[in-house]
């Protein structure tokens, strides 16, 4: 999931944490975790929007529209939860929808943004180094 631009990668790491916590919530923790997801999305999307503006990102509208749709869905559930109109099944369904949505958005829209920002800042594409990369070595031949 790493895209090579630290502010976006940090936001994505936090996205995974808050959404996984929402998926595992109980009746007692659902409200706090729903609010944590909304607060996270506001910050995450604001970070990406700032980088779009700073670097004159060309595909901004399409990217922001998708953010807004996701934020609208989360805020609708939070509004219903505030009046006690949402069950645990609905909350978990929202978490699963966010889990299903995220990889496609990150792979397509956020990776394009990350590549654009790195090109603008450093003149090249990002290089991502992974610590957990396993390299298969061929069996020794005698
Ligand atoms: Fe993102
Ligand atoms: Fe995004």
PDB file of C-alpha atoms and ligand atoms in Angstrom:
ATOM      1  CA  UNK A   1       0.000   0.000   0.000  1.00  0.00           C
ATOM      2  CA  UNK A   2       2.983   2.343   0.292  1.00  0.00           C
ATOM      3  CA  UNK A   3       2.958   4.995  -2.424  1.00  0.00           C
ATOM      4  CA  UNK A   4       6.211   6.837  -1.680  1.00  0.00           C
ATOM      5  CA  UNK A   5       4.934  10.181  -0.373  1.00  0.00           C
ATOM      6  CA  UNK A   6       5.161  10.184   3.440  1.00  0.00           C
ATOM      7  CA  UNK A   7       2.171  12.415   4.329  1.00  0.00           C
ATOM      8  CA  UNK A   8      -0.136  10.276   2.155  1.00  0.00           C
ATOM      9  CA  UNK A   9       1.395   7.017   3.354  1.00  0.00           C
ATOM     10  CA  UNK A  10       0.967   8.115   6.983  1.00  0.00           C
ATOM     11  CA  UNK A  11      -2.689   8.976   6.339  1.00  0.00           C
ATOM     12  CA  UNK A  12      -3.217   5.576   4.721  1.00  0.00           C
ATOM     13  CA  UNK A  13      -1.661   3.758   7.650  1.00  0.00           C
ATOM     14  CA  UNK A  14      -4.035   5.587   9.981  1.00  0.00           C
ATOM     15  CA  UNK A  15      -6.982   4.816   7.660  1.00  0.00           C
ATOM     16  CA  UNK A  16      -6.293   1.099   8.010  1.00  0.00           C
ATOM     17  CA  UNK A  17      -6.030   1.405  11.818  1.00  0.00           C
ATOM     18  CA  UNK A  18      -9.284   3.317  12.348  1.00  0.00           C
ATOM     19  CA  UNK A  19     -11.312   1.305   9.844  1.00  0.00           C
ATOM     20  CA  UNK A  20     -10.106  -2.047  11.221  1.00  0.00           C
ATOM     21  CA  UNK A  21     -10.950  -0.791  14.720  1.00  0.00           C
ATOM     22  CA  UNK A  22     -14.435   0.127  13.449  1.00  0.00           C
ATOM     23  CA  UNK A  23     -14.909  -3.337  11.973  1.00  0.00           C
ATOM     24  CA  UNK A  24     -14.073  -4.895  15.340  1.00  0.00           C
ATOM     25  CA  UNK A  25     -16.228  -2.517  17.379  1.00  0.00           C
ATOM     26  CA  UNK A  26     -18.805  -3.506  19.968  1.00  0.00           C
ATOM     27  CA  UNK A  27     -22.043  -1.792  20.946  1.00  0.00           C
ATOM     28  CA  UNK A  28     -20.017   0.118  23.554  1.00  0.00           C
ATOM     29  CA  UNK A  29     -17.197   1.266  21.262  1.00  0.00           C
ATOM     30  CA  UNK A  30     -19.114   1.826  18.006  1.00  0.00           C
ATOM     31  CA  UNK A  31     -19.910   5.504  18.577  1.00  0.00           C
ATOM     32  CA  UNK A  32     -16.360   6.547  19.486  1.00  0.00           C
ATOM     33  CA  UNK A  33     -14.903   4.556  16.590  1.00  0.00           C
ATOM     34  CA  UNK A  34     -17.396   5.994  14.117  1.00  0.00           C
ATOM     35  CA  UNK A  35     -16.356   9.466  15.181  1.00  0.00           C
ATOM     36  CA  UNK A  36     -12.687   8.487  14.884  1.00  0.00           C
ATOM     37  CA  UNK A  37     -13.267   7.369  11.285  1.00  0.00           C
ATOM     38  CA  UNK A  38     -14.992  10.641  10.393  1.00  0.00           C
ATOM     39  CA  UNK A  39     -12.245  12.725  12.034  1.00  0.00           C
ATOM     40  CA  UNK A  40      -9.620  10.674  10.253  1.00  0.00           C
ATOM     41  CA  UNK A  41     -11.276  11.076   6.840  1.00  0.00           C
ATOM     42  CA  UNK A  42     -11.547  14.845   7.274  1.00  0.00           C
ATOM     43  CA  UNK A  43      -7.831  15.030   8.045  1.00  0.00           C
ATOM     44  CA  UNK A  44      -6.774  12.443   5.423  1.00  0.00           C
ATOM     45  CA  UNK A  45      -8.734  14.083   2.623  1.00  0.00           C
ATOM     46  CA  UNK A  46      -7.593  17.572   3.691  1.00  0.00           C
ATOM     47  CA  UNK A  47      -3.962  16.413   3.515  1.00  0.00           C
ATOM     48  CA  UNK A  48      -4.413  15.118  -0.013  1.00  0.00           C
ATOM     49  CA  UNK A  49      -6.348  18.242  -1.039  1.00  0.00           C
ATOM     50  CA  UNK A  50      -3.523  20.447   0.254  1.00  0.00           C
ATOM     51  CA  UNK A  51      -0.969  18.536  -1.821  1.00  0.00           C
ATOM     52  CA  UNK A  52      -3.206  18.796  -4.877  1.00  0.00           C
ATOM     53  CA  UNK A  53      -3.412  22.561  -4.457  1.00  0.00           C
ATOM     54  CA  UNK A  54       0.293  22.980  -3.702  1.00  0.00           C
ATOM     55  CA  UNK A  55       1.301  21.123  -6.846  1.00  0.00           C
ATOM     56  CA  UNK A  56      -1.541  22.074  -9.255  1.00  0.00           C
ATOM     57  CA  UNK A  57      -2.651  18.474  -9.556  1.00  0.00           C
ATOM     58  CA  UNK A  58      -4.601  18.191 -12.840  1.00  0.00           C
ATOM     59  CA  UNK A  59      -7.172  15.487 -11.898  1.00  0.00           C
ATOM     60  CA  UNK A  60      -8.276  17.232  -8.716  1.00  0.00           C
ATOM     61  CA  UNK A  61     -12.069  17.412  -9.238  1.00  0.00           C
ATOM     62  CA  UNK A  62     -12.556  13.714  -9.903  1.00  0.00           C
ATOM     63  CA  UNK A  63     -10.415  12.773  -6.891  1.00  0.00           C
ATOM     64  CA  UNK A  64     -12.189  15.230  -4.583  1.00  0.00           C
ATOM     65  CA  UNK A  65     -15.622  14.008  -5.755  1.00  0.00           C
ATOM     66  CA  UNK A  66     -14.742  10.502  -4.674  1.00  0.00           C
ATOM     67  CA  UNK A  67     -13.520  11.730  -1.282  1.00  0.00           C
ATOM     68  CA  UNK A  68     -16.765  13.655  -0.809  1.00  0.00           C
ATOM     69  CA  UNK A  69     -18.938  10.616  -1.587  1.00  0.00           C
ATOM     70  CA  UNK A  70     -17.082   8.547   1.009  1.00  0.00           C
ATOM     71  CA  UNK A  71     -17.252  11.327   3.587  1.00  0.00           C
ATOM     72  CA  UNK A  72     -20.993  11.793   2.914  1.00  0.00           C
ATOM     73  CA  UNK A  73     -21.632   8.094   3.546  1.00  0.00           C
ATOM     74  CA  UNK A  74     -19.707   8.135   6.833  1.00  0.00           C
ATOM     75  CA  UNK A  75     -21.372  11.356   7.989  1.00  0.00           C
ATOM     76  CA  UNK A  76     -24.822   9.949   7.190  1.00  0.00           C
ATOM     77  CA  UNK A  77     -24.154   6.905   9.351  1.00  0.00           C
ATOM     78  CA  UNK A  78     -22.763   9.144  12.121  1.00  0.00           C
ATOM     79  CA  UNK A  79     -25.846  11.353  11.979  1.00  0.00           C
ATOM     80  CA  UNK A  80     -28.092   8.304  12.331  1.00  0.00           C
ATOM     81  CA  UNK A  81     -25.882   6.917  15.112  1.00  0.00           C
ATOM     82  CA  UNK A  82     -26.201  10.218  16.991  1.00  0.00           C
ATOM     83  CA  UNK A  83     -29.946   9.606  17.328  1.00  0.00           C
ATOM     84  CA  UNK A  84     -29.565   5.901  18.036  1.00  0.00           C
ATOM     85  CA  UNK A  85     -30.782   4.820  14.617  1.00  0.00           C
ATOM     86  CA  UNK A  86     -27.867   2.584  13.600  1.00  0.00           C
ATOM     87  CA  UNK A  87     -27.193  -0.995  14.636  1.00  0.00           C
ATOM     88  CA  UNK A  88     -23.912  -2.844  14.951  1.00  0.00           C
ATOM     89  CA  UNK A  89     -24.572  -4.637  11.653  1.00  0.00           C
ATOM     90  CA  UNK A  90     -24.873  -1.280   9.848  1.00  0.00           C
ATOM     91  CA  UNK A  91     -21.641  -0.039  11.414  1.00  0.00           C
ATOM     92  CA  UNK A  92     -19.782  -3.179  10.402  1.00  0.00           C
ATOM     93  CA  UNK A  93     -21.265  -2.938   6.903  1.00  0.00           C
ATOM     94  CA  UNK A  94     -19.889   0.613   6.656  1.00  0.00           C
ATOM     95  CA  UNK A  95     -16.459  -0.597   7.811  1.00  0.00           C
ATOM     96  CA  UNK A  96     -16.500  -3.357   5.195  1.00  0.00           C
ATOM     97  CA  UNK A  97     -17.544  -0.887   2.474  1.00  0.00           C
ATOM     98  CA  UNK A  98     -14.573   1.319   3.419  1.00  0.00           C
ATOM     99  CA  UNK A  99     -12.255  -1.706   3.390  1.00  0.00           C
ATOM    100  CA  UNK A 100     -13.549  -2.667  -0.074  1.00  0.00           C
ATOM    101  CA  UNK A 101     -13.283   0.880  -1.421  1.00  0.00           C
ATOM    102  CA  UNK A 102      -9.807   1.787  -0.201  1.00  0.00           C
ATOM    103  CA  UNK A 103      -7.401  -0.393  -2.256  1.00  0.00           C
ATOM    104  CA  UNK A 104      -8.876   0.703  -5.585  1.00  0.00           C
ATOM    105  CA  UNK A 105      -8.778   4.360  -4.599  1.00  0.00           C
ATOM    106  CA  UNK A 106      -5.217   4.114  -3.283  1.00  0.00           C
ATOM    107  CA  UNK A 107      -3.974   2.148  -6.307  1.00  0.00           C
ATOM    108  CA  UNK A 108      -5.584   4.423  -8.843  1.00  0.00           C
ATOM    109  CA  UNK A 109      -6.141   7.944  -7.539  1.00  0.00           C
ATOM    110  CA  UNK A 110      -3.742   8.268  -4.611  1.00  0.00           C
ATOM    111  CA  UNK A 111      -0.855   6.594  -6.432  1.00  0.00           C
ATOM    112  CA  UNK A 112      -1.306   9.060  -9.306  1.00  0.00           C
ATOM    113  CA  UNK A 113      -1.308  11.934  -6.803  1.00  0.00           C
ATOM    114  CA  UNK A 114       1.765  10.587  -5.010  1.00  0.00           C
ATOM    115  CA  UNK A 115       3.659  10.154  -8.291  1.00  0.00           C
ATOM    116  CA  UNK A 116       2.655  13.675  -9.368  1.00  0.00           C
ATOM    117  CA  UNK A 117       3.727  15.256  -6.071  1.00  0.00           C
ATOM    118  CA  UNK A 118       7.071  13.445  -6.114  1.00  0.00           C
ATOM    119  CA  UNK A 119       7.674  14.459  -9.715  1.00  0.00           C
ATOM    120  CA  UNK A 120       6.903  18.091  -8.831  1.00  0.00           C
ATOM    121  CA  UNK A 121       9.032  18.058  -5.685  1.00  0.00           C
ATOM    122  CA  UNK A 122      11.923  15.867  -6.751  1.00  0.00           C
ATOM    123  CA  UNK A 123      11.662  15.481 -10.521  1.00  0.00           C
ATOM    124  CA  UNK A 124      11.094  11.734 -10.433  1.00  0.00           C
ATOM    125  CA  UNK A 125       8.833   8.852  -9.474  1.00  0.00           C
ATOM    126  CA  UNK A 126       8.882   7.555  -5.885  1.00  0.00           C
ATOM    127  CA  UNK A 127      10.980   4.577  -4.903  1.00  0.00           C
ATOM    128  CA  UNK A 128       9.393   2.498  -2.156  1.00  0.00           C
ATOM    129  CA  UNK A 129      11.649   0.336   0.003  1.00  0.00           C
ATOM    130  CA  UNK A 130       9.943  -2.485   1.864  1.00  0.00           C
ATOM    131  CA  UNK A 131      11.506  -4.144   4.900  1.00  0.00           C
ATOM    132  CA  UNK A 132       9.421  -7.315   4.668  1.00  0.00           C
ATOM    133  CA  UNK A 133      10.303  -8.167   1.080  1.00  0.00           C
ATOM    134  CA  UNK A 134      11.204 -11.831   0.831  1.00  0.00           C
ATOM    135  CA  UNK A 135      13.480 -12.961  -1.937  1.00  0.00           C
ATOM    136  CA  UNK A 136      13.287 -16.597  -2.959  1.00  0.00           C
ATOM    137  CA  UNK A 137      16.700 -18.039  -3.613  1.00  0.00           C
ATOM    138  CA  UNK A 138      17.042 -20.984  -5.943  1.00  0.00           C
ATOM    139  CA  UNK A 139      17.967 -24.267  -4.284  1.00  0.00           C
ATOM    140  CA  UNK A 140      21.697 -24.827  -4.262  1.00  0.00           C
ATOM    141  CA  UNK A 141      22.832 -27.019  -7.087  1.00  0.00           C
ATOM    142  CA  UNK A 142      25.661 -29.468  -6.548  1.00  0.00           C
TER     143      UNK A 142
HETATM  144 FE1  LIG B   1      -5.749   8.601   0.434  1.00  0.00          FE
HETATM  145 FE1  LIG B   2      -7.495  10.113  -2.169  1.00  0.00          FE
END
